[in-house]
């Protein structure tokens, strides 16, 4: 998401993240190959957390390599796509009822909002 | 449930035929994962996407072809679910179009807001070599979330 001219402002990014319940969480496996899984997202007070099944690959991957990116996106139509990716390090918060919760530390955010410019496809 | 080695389970195929909302996970130059929202079209056992040839994701997958594709429903679907495909990404040669544009049946999944003009514009960019087709043949397939 490199195009700064269509990036969201910090306030827009925070509002967008707070409005979303699901993120795709991407990690690396033991061989360094990428993997991904949907997770329940929660964003409060500028702290991003996510919760996913403890039996899945993401939980296992993050305990070994905390590098993570959480991506949320909205696609009502091609000219209105918006997305935010938060890169950081995942810190385990809780393991409960078969689900693991992680917090995203050292967050770095990328965003785009196609509504800010009508892109060429 | 994880399925390995070439056989895509019917439930996953059925899902992929009906959904295009795709998150492509690649590896950045610094070794960390990154994730790109895409449109993924499933056809003949592979997932196809198009993107700008000079984009960061193309550089990433040219350097490290191992990728993951997370194909999901809308966030607010009555049953949120998806399919994770892991495999190697290939870039089709410059000028190549989607395989169904010259032969075979087009995928049936609908892309929100896509119309004939958008389709023609993408086809022109592919013909010029400004966009490229990325094909991912899955080596591992997992169902995630809720499925019927």
PDB file of C-alpha atoms in Angstrom:
ATOM      1  CA  UNK A   1       0.000   0.000   0.000  1.00  0.00           C
ATOM      2  CA  UNK A   2       2.625   2.518  -1.017  1.00  0.00           C
ATOM      3  CA  UNK A   3       0.686   5.423  -2.504  1.00  0.00           C
ATOM      4  CA  UNK A   4       0.879   8.202   0.077  1.00  0.00           C
ATOM      5  CA  UNK A   5      -1.492  10.470  -1.831  1.00  0.00           C
ATOM      6  CA  UNK A   6      -4.392   8.141  -1.119  1.00  0.00           C
ATOM      7  CA  UNK A   7      -3.396   7.233   2.447  1.00  0.00           C
ATOM      8  CA  UNK A   8      -5.863   7.760   5.255  1.00  0.00           C
ATOM      9  CA  UNK A   9      -5.186  10.319   7.948  1.00  0.00           C
ATOM     10  CA  UNK A  10      -4.378   8.961  11.435  1.00  0.00           C
ATOM     11  CA  UNK A  11      -7.934   9.804  12.552  1.00  0.00           C
ATOM     12  CA  UNK A  12      -9.466   8.046   9.535  1.00  0.00           C
ATOM     13  CA  UNK A  13      -7.237   5.022  10.141  1.00  0.00           C
ATOM     14  CA  UNK A  14      -8.253   4.806  13.807  1.00  0.00           C
ATOM     15  CA  UNK A  15     -11.930   5.131  12.947  1.00  0.00           C
ATOM     16  CA  UNK A  16     -11.678   2.516  10.211  1.00  0.00           C
ATOM     17  CA  UNK A  17      -9.909   0.018  12.489  1.00  0.00           C
ATOM     18  CA  UNK A  18     -12.412   0.622  15.284  1.00  0.00           C
ATOM     19  CA  UNK A  19     -15.291  -0.105  12.889  1.00  0.00           C
ATOM     20  CA  UNK A  20     -13.962  -3.536  11.872  1.00  0.00           C
ATOM     21  CA  UNK A  21     -14.461  -6.846  13.661  1.00  0.00           C
ATOM     22  CA  UNK A  22     -12.328  -9.066  11.457  1.00  0.00           C
ATOM     23  CA  UNK A  23      -8.736  -8.826  10.270  1.00  0.00           C
ATOM     24  CA  UNK A  24      -6.593 -11.128   8.211  1.00  0.00           C
ATOM     25  CA  UNK A  25      -3.511 -11.905  10.284  1.00  0.00           C
ATOM     26  CA  UNK A  26      -0.377 -12.867   8.363  1.00  0.00           C
ATOM     27  CA  UNK A  27       2.636 -14.668   9.831  1.00  0.00           C
ATOM     28  CA  UNK A  28       5.590 -16.835   8.801  1.00  0.00           C
ATOM     29  CA  UNK A  29       5.833 -20.559   9.440  1.00  0.00           C
ATOM     30  CA  UNK A  30       8.903 -22.435  10.710  1.00  0.00           C
ATOM     31  CA  UNK A  31      10.277 -22.577   7.137  1.00  0.00           C
ATOM     32  CA  UNK A  32       9.759 -18.832   6.634  1.00  0.00           C
ATOM     33  CA  UNK A  33       6.805 -19.318   4.278  1.00  0.00           C
ATOM     34  CA  UNK A  34       3.881 -16.948   4.710  1.00  0.00           C
ATOM     35  CA  UNK A  35       0.552 -18.006   6.142  1.00  0.00           C
ATOM     36  CA  UNK A  36      -2.665 -16.188   6.979  1.00  0.00           C
ATOM     37  CA  UNK A  37      -5.835 -16.610   8.972  1.00  0.00           C
ATOM     38  CA  UNK A  38      -8.862 -14.475   9.852  1.00  0.00           C
ATOM     39  CA  UNK A  39      -9.053 -13.215  13.431  1.00  0.00           C
ATOM     40  CA  UNK A  40     -11.423 -11.237  15.628  1.00  0.00           C
ATOM     41  CA  UNK A  41     -10.071  -7.713  15.809  1.00  0.00           C
ATOM     42  CA  UNK A  42     -10.368  -5.295  18.672  1.00  0.00           C
ATOM     43  CA  UNK A  43      -9.076  -1.744  18.713  1.00  0.00           C
ATOM     44  CA  UNK A  44      -9.377   0.337  21.876  1.00  0.00           C
ATOM     45  CA  UNK A  45      -7.335   3.259  23.110  1.00  0.00           C
ATOM     46  CA  UNK A  46      -4.930   2.924  20.222  1.00  0.00           C
ATOM     47  CA  UNK A  47      -4.116  -0.683  21.157  1.00  0.00           C
ATOM     48  CA  UNK A  48      -4.822  -3.353  18.578  1.00  0.00           C
ATOM     49  CA  UNK A  49      -5.525  -6.904  19.717  1.00  0.00           C
ATOM     50  CA  UNK A  50      -6.721  -9.961  17.868  1.00  0.00           C
ATOM     51  CA  UNK A  51      -8.106 -13.336  18.909  1.00  0.00           C
ATOM     52  CA  UNK A  52      -7.993 -16.583  16.984  1.00  0.00           C
ATOM     53  CA  UNK A  53      -8.131 -20.343  17.526  1.00  0.00           C
ATOM     54  CA  UNK A  54      -5.195 -21.561  19.622  1.00  0.00           C
ATOM     55  CA  UNK A  55      -5.081 -24.752  17.546  1.00  0.00           C
ATOM     56  CA  UNK A  56      -4.374 -22.886  14.300  1.00  0.00           C
ATOM     57  CA  UNK A  57      -1.084 -22.112  12.585  1.00  0.00           C
ATOM     58  CA  UNK A  58      -1.048 -18.398  13.444  1.00  0.00           C
ATOM     59  CA  UNK A  59      -0.865 -18.968  17.199  1.00  0.00           C
ATOM     60  CA  UNK A  60       1.962 -21.475  16.767  1.00  0.00           C
ATOM     61  CA  UNK A  61       3.810 -19.234  14.292  1.00  0.00           C
ATOM     62  CA  UNK A  62       3.639 -16.126  16.470  1.00  0.00           C
ATOM     63  CA  UNK A  63       5.047 -17.853  19.539  1.00  0.00           C
ATOM     64  CA  UNK A  64       8.137 -18.602  17.435  1.00  0.00           C
ATOM     65  CA  UNK A  65       8.304 -15.468  15.257  1.00  0.00           C
ATOM     66  CA  UNK A  66       6.257 -12.475  16.481  1.00  0.00           C
ATOM     67  CA  UNK A  67       6.450 -10.529  13.211  1.00  0.00           C
ATOM     68  CA  UNK A  68       2.873  -9.934  12.172  1.00  0.00           C
ATOM     69  CA  UNK A  69       0.629  -7.862   9.944  1.00  0.00           C
ATOM     70  CA  UNK A  70      -3.110  -7.373  10.475  1.00  0.00           C
ATOM     71  CA  UNK A  71      -5.032  -6.248   7.393  1.00  0.00           C
ATOM     72  CA  UNK A  72      -8.589  -4.951   7.197  1.00  0.00           C
ATOM     73  CA  UNK A  73     -10.304  -4.003   3.978  1.00  0.00           C
ATOM     74  CA  UNK A  74     -13.626  -2.801   2.658  1.00  0.00           C
ATOM     75  CA  UNK A  75     -14.654  -3.296  -0.974  1.00  0.00           C
ATOM     76  CA  UNK A  76     -18.118  -1.881  -1.691  1.00  0.00           C
ATOM     77  CA  UNK A  77     -16.973  -1.281  -5.270  1.00  0.00           C
ATOM     78  CA  UNK A  78     -13.693  -0.979  -7.171  1.00  0.00           C
ATOM     79  CA  UNK A  79     -13.475   2.815  -6.803  1.00  0.00           C
ATOM     80  CA  UNK A  80     -14.280   2.770  -3.092  1.00  0.00           C
ATOM     81  CA  UNK A  81     -11.813   0.215  -1.734  1.00  0.00           C
ATOM     82  CA  UNK A  82     -10.247   1.124   1.579  1.00  0.00           C
ATOM     83  CA  UNK A  83      -7.669  -0.834   3.530  1.00  0.00           C
ATOM     84  CA  UNK A  84      -5.368  -0.631   6.510  1.00  0.00           C
ATOM     85  CA  UNK A  85      -2.429  -2.877   7.388  1.00  0.00           C
ATOM     86  CA  UNK A  86      -0.831  -2.725  10.813  1.00  0.00           C
ATOM     87  CA  UNK A  87       2.659  -4.223  10.971  1.00  0.00           C
ATOM     88  CA  UNK A  88       4.257  -4.990  14.311  1.00  0.00           C
ATOM     89  CA  UNK A  89       5.265  -7.603  16.829  1.00  0.00           C
ATOM     90  CA  UNK A  90       2.607  -9.819  18.378  1.00  0.00           C
ATOM     91  CA  UNK A  91       2.716 -10.150  22.172  1.00  0.00           C
ATOM     92  CA  UNK A  92       0.640 -12.943  23.744  1.00  0.00           C
ATOM     93  CA  UNK A  93      -2.040 -11.574  26.065  1.00  0.00           C
ATOM     94  CA  UNK A  94      -4.323 -14.455  26.956  1.00  0.00           C
ATOM     95  CA  UNK A  95      -4.960 -18.126  26.239  1.00  0.00           C
ATOM     96  CA  UNK A  96      -8.537 -19.017  27.103  1.00  0.00           C
ATOM     97  CA  UNK A  97     -11.348 -21.280  25.905  1.00  0.00           C
ATOM     98  CA  UNK A  98      -9.235 -22.582  23.053  1.00  0.00           C
ATOM     99  CA  UNK A  99      -8.472 -19.098  21.748  1.00  0.00           C
ATOM    100  CA  UNK A 100      -5.295 -17.024  21.874  1.00  0.00           C
ATOM    101  CA  UNK A 101      -5.282 -13.243  22.114  1.00  0.00           C
ATOM    102  CA  UNK A 102      -2.321 -11.164  20.974  1.00  0.00           C
ATOM    103  CA  UNK A 103      -1.523  -7.460  21.155  1.00  0.00           C
ATOM    104  CA  UNK A 104       0.274  -5.716  18.287  1.00  0.00           C
ATOM    105  CA  UNK A 105       3.309  -3.904  19.701  1.00  0.00           C
ATOM    106  CA  UNK A 106       5.440  -1.339  17.836  1.00  0.00           C
ATOM    107  CA  UNK A 107       2.626  -0.823  15.312  1.00  0.00           C
ATOM    108  CA  UNK A 108       3.392   0.705  11.908  1.00  0.00           C
ATOM    109  CA  UNK A 109       0.389   1.483   9.776  1.00  0.00           C
ATOM    110  CA  UNK A 110      -0.112   1.599   6.000  1.00  0.00           C
ATOM    111  CA  UNK A 111      -3.420   2.605   4.475  1.00  0.00           C
ATOM    112  CA  UNK A 112      -5.172   3.444   1.241  1.00  0.00           C
ATOM    113  CA  UNK A 113      -8.519   4.929   0.315  1.00  0.00           C
ATOM    114  CA  UNK A 114      -9.462   4.660  -3.372  1.00  0.00           C
ATOM    115  CA  UNK A 115     -12.214   7.206  -2.798  1.00  0.00           C
ATOM    116  CA  UNK A 116      -9.449   9.844  -2.593  1.00  0.00           C
ATOM    117  CA  UNK A 117      -8.621   9.382  -6.251  1.00  0.00           C
ATOM    118  CA  UNK A 118     -10.250   7.488  -9.052  1.00  0.00           C
ATOM    119  CA  UNK A 119      -7.471   5.061  -9.903  1.00  0.00           C
ATOM    120  CA  UNK A 120      -6.651   3.649 -13.272  1.00  0.00           C
ATOM    121  CA  UNK A 121      -7.146  -0.096 -13.016  1.00  0.00           C
TER     122      UNK A 121
ATOM    123  CA  UNK B   1      -8.670 -29.394   8.470  1.00  0.00           C
ATOM    124  CA  UNK B   2      -5.684 -29.311   6.152  1.00  0.00           C
ATOM    125  CA  UNK B   3      -5.438 -31.001   2.790  1.00  0.00           C
ATOM    126  CA  UNK B   4      -2.117 -31.406   1.099  1.00  0.00           C
ATOM    127  CA  UNK B   5      -0.885 -32.465  -2.333  1.00  0.00           C
ATOM    128  CA  UNK B   6      -2.953 -31.529  -5.276  1.00  0.00           C
ATOM    129  CA  UNK B   7      -6.442 -32.500  -4.251  1.00  0.00           C
ATOM    130  CA  UNK B   8      -8.636 -29.529  -3.465  1.00  0.00           C
ATOM    131  CA  UNK B   9     -11.600 -30.615  -1.355  1.00  0.00           C
ATOM    132  CA  UNK B  10     -15.030 -30.050  -2.956  1.00  0.00           C
ATOM    133  CA  UNK B  11     -16.151 -27.698  -0.155  1.00  0.00           C
ATOM    134  CA  UNK B  12     -13.124 -25.473  -0.787  1.00  0.00           C
ATOM    135  CA  UNK B  13     -13.625 -25.521  -4.566  1.00  0.00           C
ATOM    136  CA  UNK B  14     -17.266 -24.615  -4.191  1.00  0.00           C
ATOM    137  CA  UNK B  15     -16.335 -21.716  -1.913  1.00  0.00           C
ATOM    138  CA  UNK B  16     -13.622 -20.482  -4.288  1.00  0.00           C
ATOM    139  CA  UNK B  17     -16.017 -20.561  -7.248  1.00  0.00           C
ATOM    140  CA  UNK B  18     -18.333 -18.212  -5.351  1.00  0.00           C
ATOM    141  CA  UNK B  19     -15.920 -15.758  -3.680  1.00  0.00           C
ATOM    142  CA  UNK B  20     -13.211 -13.382  -4.927  1.00  0.00           C
ATOM    143  CA  UNK B  21     -12.274 -11.390  -1.811  1.00  0.00           C
ATOM    144  CA  UNK B  22      -8.631 -12.344  -1.417  1.00  0.00           C
ATOM    145  CA  UNK B  23      -5.752 -11.349   0.853  1.00  0.00           C
ATOM    146  CA  UNK B  24      -2.358 -12.179  -0.659  1.00  0.00           C
ATOM    147  CA  UNK B  25       0.425 -12.695   1.891  1.00  0.00           C
ATOM    148  CA  UNK B  26       3.983 -12.184   0.657  1.00  0.00           C
ATOM    149  CA  UNK B  27       7.391 -11.735   2.281  1.00  0.00           C
ATOM    150  CA  UNK B  28       8.988  -8.283   2.311  1.00  0.00           C
ATOM    151  CA  UNK B  29      12.673  -7.632   1.609  1.00  0.00           C
ATOM    152  CA  UNK B  30      13.288  -7.379   5.375  1.00  0.00           C
ATOM    153  CA  UNK B  31      11.821 -10.881   5.844  1.00  0.00           C
ATOM    154  CA  UNK B  32       8.578  -9.821   7.554  1.00  0.00           C
ATOM    155  CA  UNK B  33       5.189 -10.851   6.196  1.00  0.00           C
ATOM    156  CA  UNK B  34       2.935  -8.365   4.437  1.00  0.00           C
ATOM    157  CA  UNK B  35      -0.612  -8.623   3.156  1.00  0.00           C
ATOM    158  CA  UNK B  36      -2.367  -7.160   0.119  1.00  0.00           C
ATOM    159  CA  UNK B  37      -6.126  -7.042  -0.556  1.00  0.00           C
ATOM    160  CA  UNK B  38      -6.738  -8.486  -4.027  1.00  0.00           C
ATOM    161  CA  UNK B  39      -9.381  -9.934  -6.293  1.00  0.00           C
ATOM    162  CA  UNK B  40      -8.755 -13.648  -6.745  1.00  0.00           C
ATOM    163  CA  UNK B  41     -10.467 -15.664  -9.479  1.00  0.00           C
ATOM    164  CA  UNK B  42     -10.418 -19.430  -9.145  1.00  0.00           C
ATOM    165  CA  UNK B  43     -10.121 -21.336 -12.406  1.00  0.00           C
ATOM    166  CA  UNK B  44      -8.925 -24.840 -13.252  1.00  0.00           C
ATOM    167  CA  UNK B  45      -7.387 -25.568  -9.872  1.00  0.00           C
ATOM    168  CA  UNK B  46      -5.466 -22.298  -9.519  1.00  0.00           C
ATOM    169  CA  UNK B  47      -6.141 -18.815  -8.167  1.00  0.00           C
ATOM    170  CA  UNK B  48      -5.532 -15.904 -10.562  1.00  0.00           C
ATOM    171  CA  UNK B  49      -4.971 -12.245  -9.661  1.00  0.00           C
ATOM    172  CA  UNK B  50      -3.746  -9.248 -11.621  1.00  0.00           C
ATOM    173  CA  UNK B  51      -1.624  -6.372 -10.375  1.00  0.00           C
ATOM    174  CA  UNK B  52       0.845  -3.734 -11.514  1.00  0.00           C
ATOM    175  CA  UNK B  53       4.073  -5.277 -12.745  1.00  0.00           C
ATOM    176  CA  UNK B  54       6.114  -2.700 -10.807  1.00  0.00           C
ATOM    177  CA  UNK B  55       4.253  -3.147  -7.526  1.00  0.00           C
ATOM    178  CA  UNK B  56       5.893  -4.142  -4.258  1.00  0.00           C
ATOM    179  CA  UNK B  57       3.942  -7.394  -4.183  1.00  0.00           C
ATOM    180  CA  UNK B  58       5.355  -8.431  -7.572  1.00  0.00           C
ATOM    181  CA  UNK B  59       8.885  -7.687  -6.377  1.00  0.00           C
ATOM    182  CA  UNK B  60       8.173  -9.645  -3.200  1.00  0.00           C
ATOM    183  CA  UNK B  61       6.898 -12.759  -4.932  1.00  0.00           C
ATOM    184  CA  UNK B  62       9.595 -12.671  -7.597  1.00  0.00           C
ATOM    185  CA  UNK B  63      12.143 -12.856  -4.772  1.00  0.00           C
ATOM    186  CA  UNK B  64      10.172 -15.289  -2.579  1.00  0.00           C
ATOM    187  CA  UNK B  65       7.490 -17.178  -4.533  1.00  0.00           C
ATOM    188  CA  UNK B  66       5.991 -18.858  -1.487  1.00  0.00           C
ATOM    189  CA  UNK B  67       2.697 -17.091  -0.717  1.00  0.00           C
ATOM    190  CA  UNK B  68      -0.573 -17.572   1.128  1.00  0.00           C
ATOM    191  CA  UNK B  69      -3.973 -16.495  -0.209  1.00  0.00           C
ATOM    192  CA  UNK B  70      -6.813 -16.041   2.251  1.00  0.00           C
ATOM    193  CA  UNK B  71     -10.134 -15.978   0.369  1.00  0.00           C
ATOM    194  CA  UNK B  72     -13.052 -14.937   2.564  1.00  0.00           C
ATOM    195  CA  UNK B  73     -16.697 -13.895   2.622  1.00  0.00           C
ATOM    196  CA  UNK B  74     -17.701 -10.337   3.455  1.00  0.00           C
ATOM    197  CA  UNK B  75     -17.004  -9.501   7.112  1.00  0.00           C
ATOM    198  CA  UNK B  76     -20.740  -9.241   7.807  1.00  0.00           C
ATOM    199  CA  UNK B  77     -21.800 -12.420   6.008  1.00  0.00           C
ATOM    200  CA  UNK B  78     -24.267 -14.559   8.007  1.00  0.00           C
ATOM    201  CA  UNK B  79     -21.537 -17.183   8.162  1.00  0.00           C
ATOM    202  CA  UNK B  80     -18.048 -15.695   8.019  1.00  0.00           C
ATOM    203  CA  UNK B  81     -15.747 -18.226   6.442  1.00  0.00           C
ATOM    204  CA  UNK B  82     -12.970 -18.721   4.004  1.00  0.00           C
ATOM    205  CA  UNK B  83     -10.312 -20.838   2.403  1.00  0.00           C
ATOM    206  CA  UNK B  84      -6.558 -20.514   2.867  1.00  0.00           C
ATOM    207  CA  UNK B  85      -4.410 -21.558  -0.094  1.00  0.00           C
ATOM    208  CA  UNK B  86      -0.658 -21.857   0.286  1.00  0.00           C
ATOM    209  CA  UNK B  87       1.637 -22.420  -2.624  1.00  0.00           C
ATOM    210  CA  UNK B  88       4.027 -20.798  -5.062  1.00  0.00           C
ATOM    211  CA  UNK B  89       3.134 -17.722  -7.053  1.00  0.00           C
ATOM    212  CA  UNK B  90       4.066 -17.569 -10.730  1.00  0.00           C
ATOM    213  CA  UNK B  91       4.044 -14.454 -12.879  1.00  0.00           C
ATOM    214  CA  UNK B  92       2.635 -15.120 -16.327  1.00  0.00           C
ATOM    215  CA  UNK B  93       4.731 -13.654 -19.188  1.00  0.00           C
ATOM    216  CA  UNK B  94       4.167  -9.951 -20.005  1.00  0.00           C
ATOM    217  CA  UNK B  95       1.139  -9.556 -22.260  1.00  0.00           C
ATOM    218  CA  UNK B  96      -0.521 -12.744 -21.012  1.00  0.00           C
ATOM    219  CA  UNK B  97      -4.194 -12.410 -20.134  1.00  0.00           C
ATOM    220  CA  UNK B  98      -6.425 -14.409 -17.828  1.00  0.00           C
ATOM    221  CA  UNK B  99      -6.634 -17.967 -19.220  1.00  0.00           C
ATOM    222  CA  UNK B 100     -10.413 -17.863 -19.655  1.00  0.00           C
ATOM    223  CA  UNK B 101     -10.236 -14.772 -21.868  1.00  0.00           C
ATOM    224  CA  UNK B 102      -9.023 -16.931 -24.754  1.00  0.00           C
ATOM    225  CA  UNK B 103     -10.435 -20.362 -23.889  1.00  0.00           C
ATOM    226  CA  UNK B 104     -12.681 -22.052 -21.388  1.00  0.00           C
ATOM    227  CA  UNK B 105     -15.470 -20.817 -19.190  1.00  0.00           C
ATOM    228  CA  UNK B 106     -14.982 -17.663 -17.140  1.00  0.00           C
ATOM    229  CA  UNK B 107     -15.129 -17.925 -13.364  1.00  0.00           C
ATOM    230  CA  UNK B 108     -18.611 -17.422 -12.000  1.00  0.00           C
ATOM    231  CA  UNK B 109     -17.798 -15.336  -8.917  1.00  0.00           C
ATOM    232  CA  UNK B 110     -18.840 -11.702  -9.057  1.00  0.00           C
ATOM    233  CA  UNK B 111     -16.487  -8.822  -8.286  1.00  0.00           C
ATOM    234  CA  UNK B 112     -18.240  -5.908  -6.535  1.00  0.00           C
ATOM    235  CA  UNK B 113     -18.547  -2.865  -8.780  1.00  0.00           C
ATOM    236  CA  UNK B 114     -16.872  -4.536 -11.741  1.00  0.00           C
ATOM    237  CA  UNK B 115     -18.394  -3.810 -15.136  1.00  0.00           C
ATOM    238  CA  UNK B 116     -17.432  -4.304 -18.756  1.00  0.00           C
ATOM    239  CA  UNK B 117     -15.441  -1.020 -18.822  1.00  0.00           C
ATOM    240  CA  UNK B 118     -13.307  -2.113 -15.887  1.00  0.00           C
ATOM    241  CA  UNK B 119     -12.780  -5.516 -17.509  1.00  0.00           C
ATOM    242  CA  UNK B 120     -11.658  -3.889 -20.771  1.00  0.00           C
ATOM    243  CA  UNK B 121      -9.334  -1.474 -18.948  1.00  0.00           C
ATOM    244  CA  UNK B 122      -7.659  -4.321 -17.055  1.00  0.00           C
ATOM    245  CA  UNK B 123      -7.329  -6.337 -20.277  1.00  0.00           C
ATOM    246  CA  UNK B 124      -5.670  -3.352 -22.006  1.00  0.00           C
ATOM    247  CA  UNK B 125      -3.173  -2.916 -19.141  1.00  0.00           C
ATOM    248  CA  UNK B 126      -2.376  -6.630 -19.308  1.00  0.00           C
ATOM    249  CA  UNK B 127      -1.827  -6.432 -23.075  1.00  0.00           C
ATOM    250  CA  UNK B 128       0.523  -3.452 -22.605  1.00  0.00           C
ATOM    251  CA  UNK B 129       2.436  -5.309 -19.912  1.00  0.00           C
ATOM    252  CA  UNK B 130       1.647  -2.706 -17.252  1.00  0.00           C
ATOM    253  CA  UNK B 131      -0.291  -5.294 -15.318  1.00  0.00           C
ATOM    254  CA  UNK B 132       0.651  -8.940 -14.926  1.00  0.00           C
ATOM    255  CA  UNK B 133      -1.263 -12.093 -14.062  1.00  0.00           C
ATOM    256  CA  UNK B 134      -0.239 -13.895 -10.883  1.00  0.00           C
ATOM    257  CA  UNK B 135      -1.140 -17.568 -10.672  1.00  0.00           C
ATOM    258  CA  UNK B 136      -1.041 -19.539  -7.431  1.00  0.00           C
ATOM    259  CA  UNK B 137      -1.353 -23.319  -7.634  1.00  0.00           C
ATOM    260  CA  UNK B 138      -2.198 -24.466  -4.121  1.00  0.00           C
ATOM    261  CA  UNK B 139       0.000 -26.997  -2.371  1.00  0.00           C
ATOM    262  CA  UNK B 140      -1.999 -26.761   0.857  1.00  0.00           C
ATOM    263  CA  UNK B 141      -5.671 -25.886   1.359  1.00  0.00           C
ATOM    264  CA  UNK B 142      -7.469 -25.167   4.655  1.00  0.00           C
ATOM    265  CA  UNK B 143     -11.031 -24.210   5.420  1.00  0.00           C
ATOM    266  CA  UNK B 144     -11.380 -21.450   8.031  1.00  0.00           C
ATOM    267  CA  UNK B 145     -14.389 -19.978   9.819  1.00  0.00           C
ATOM    268  CA  UNK B 146     -17.895 -21.296   9.304  1.00  0.00           C
ATOM    269  CA  UNK B 147     -18.936 -23.445   6.382  1.00  0.00           C
ATOM    270  CA  UNK B 148     -22.282 -25.008   5.597  1.00  0.00           C
TER     271      UNK B 148
END
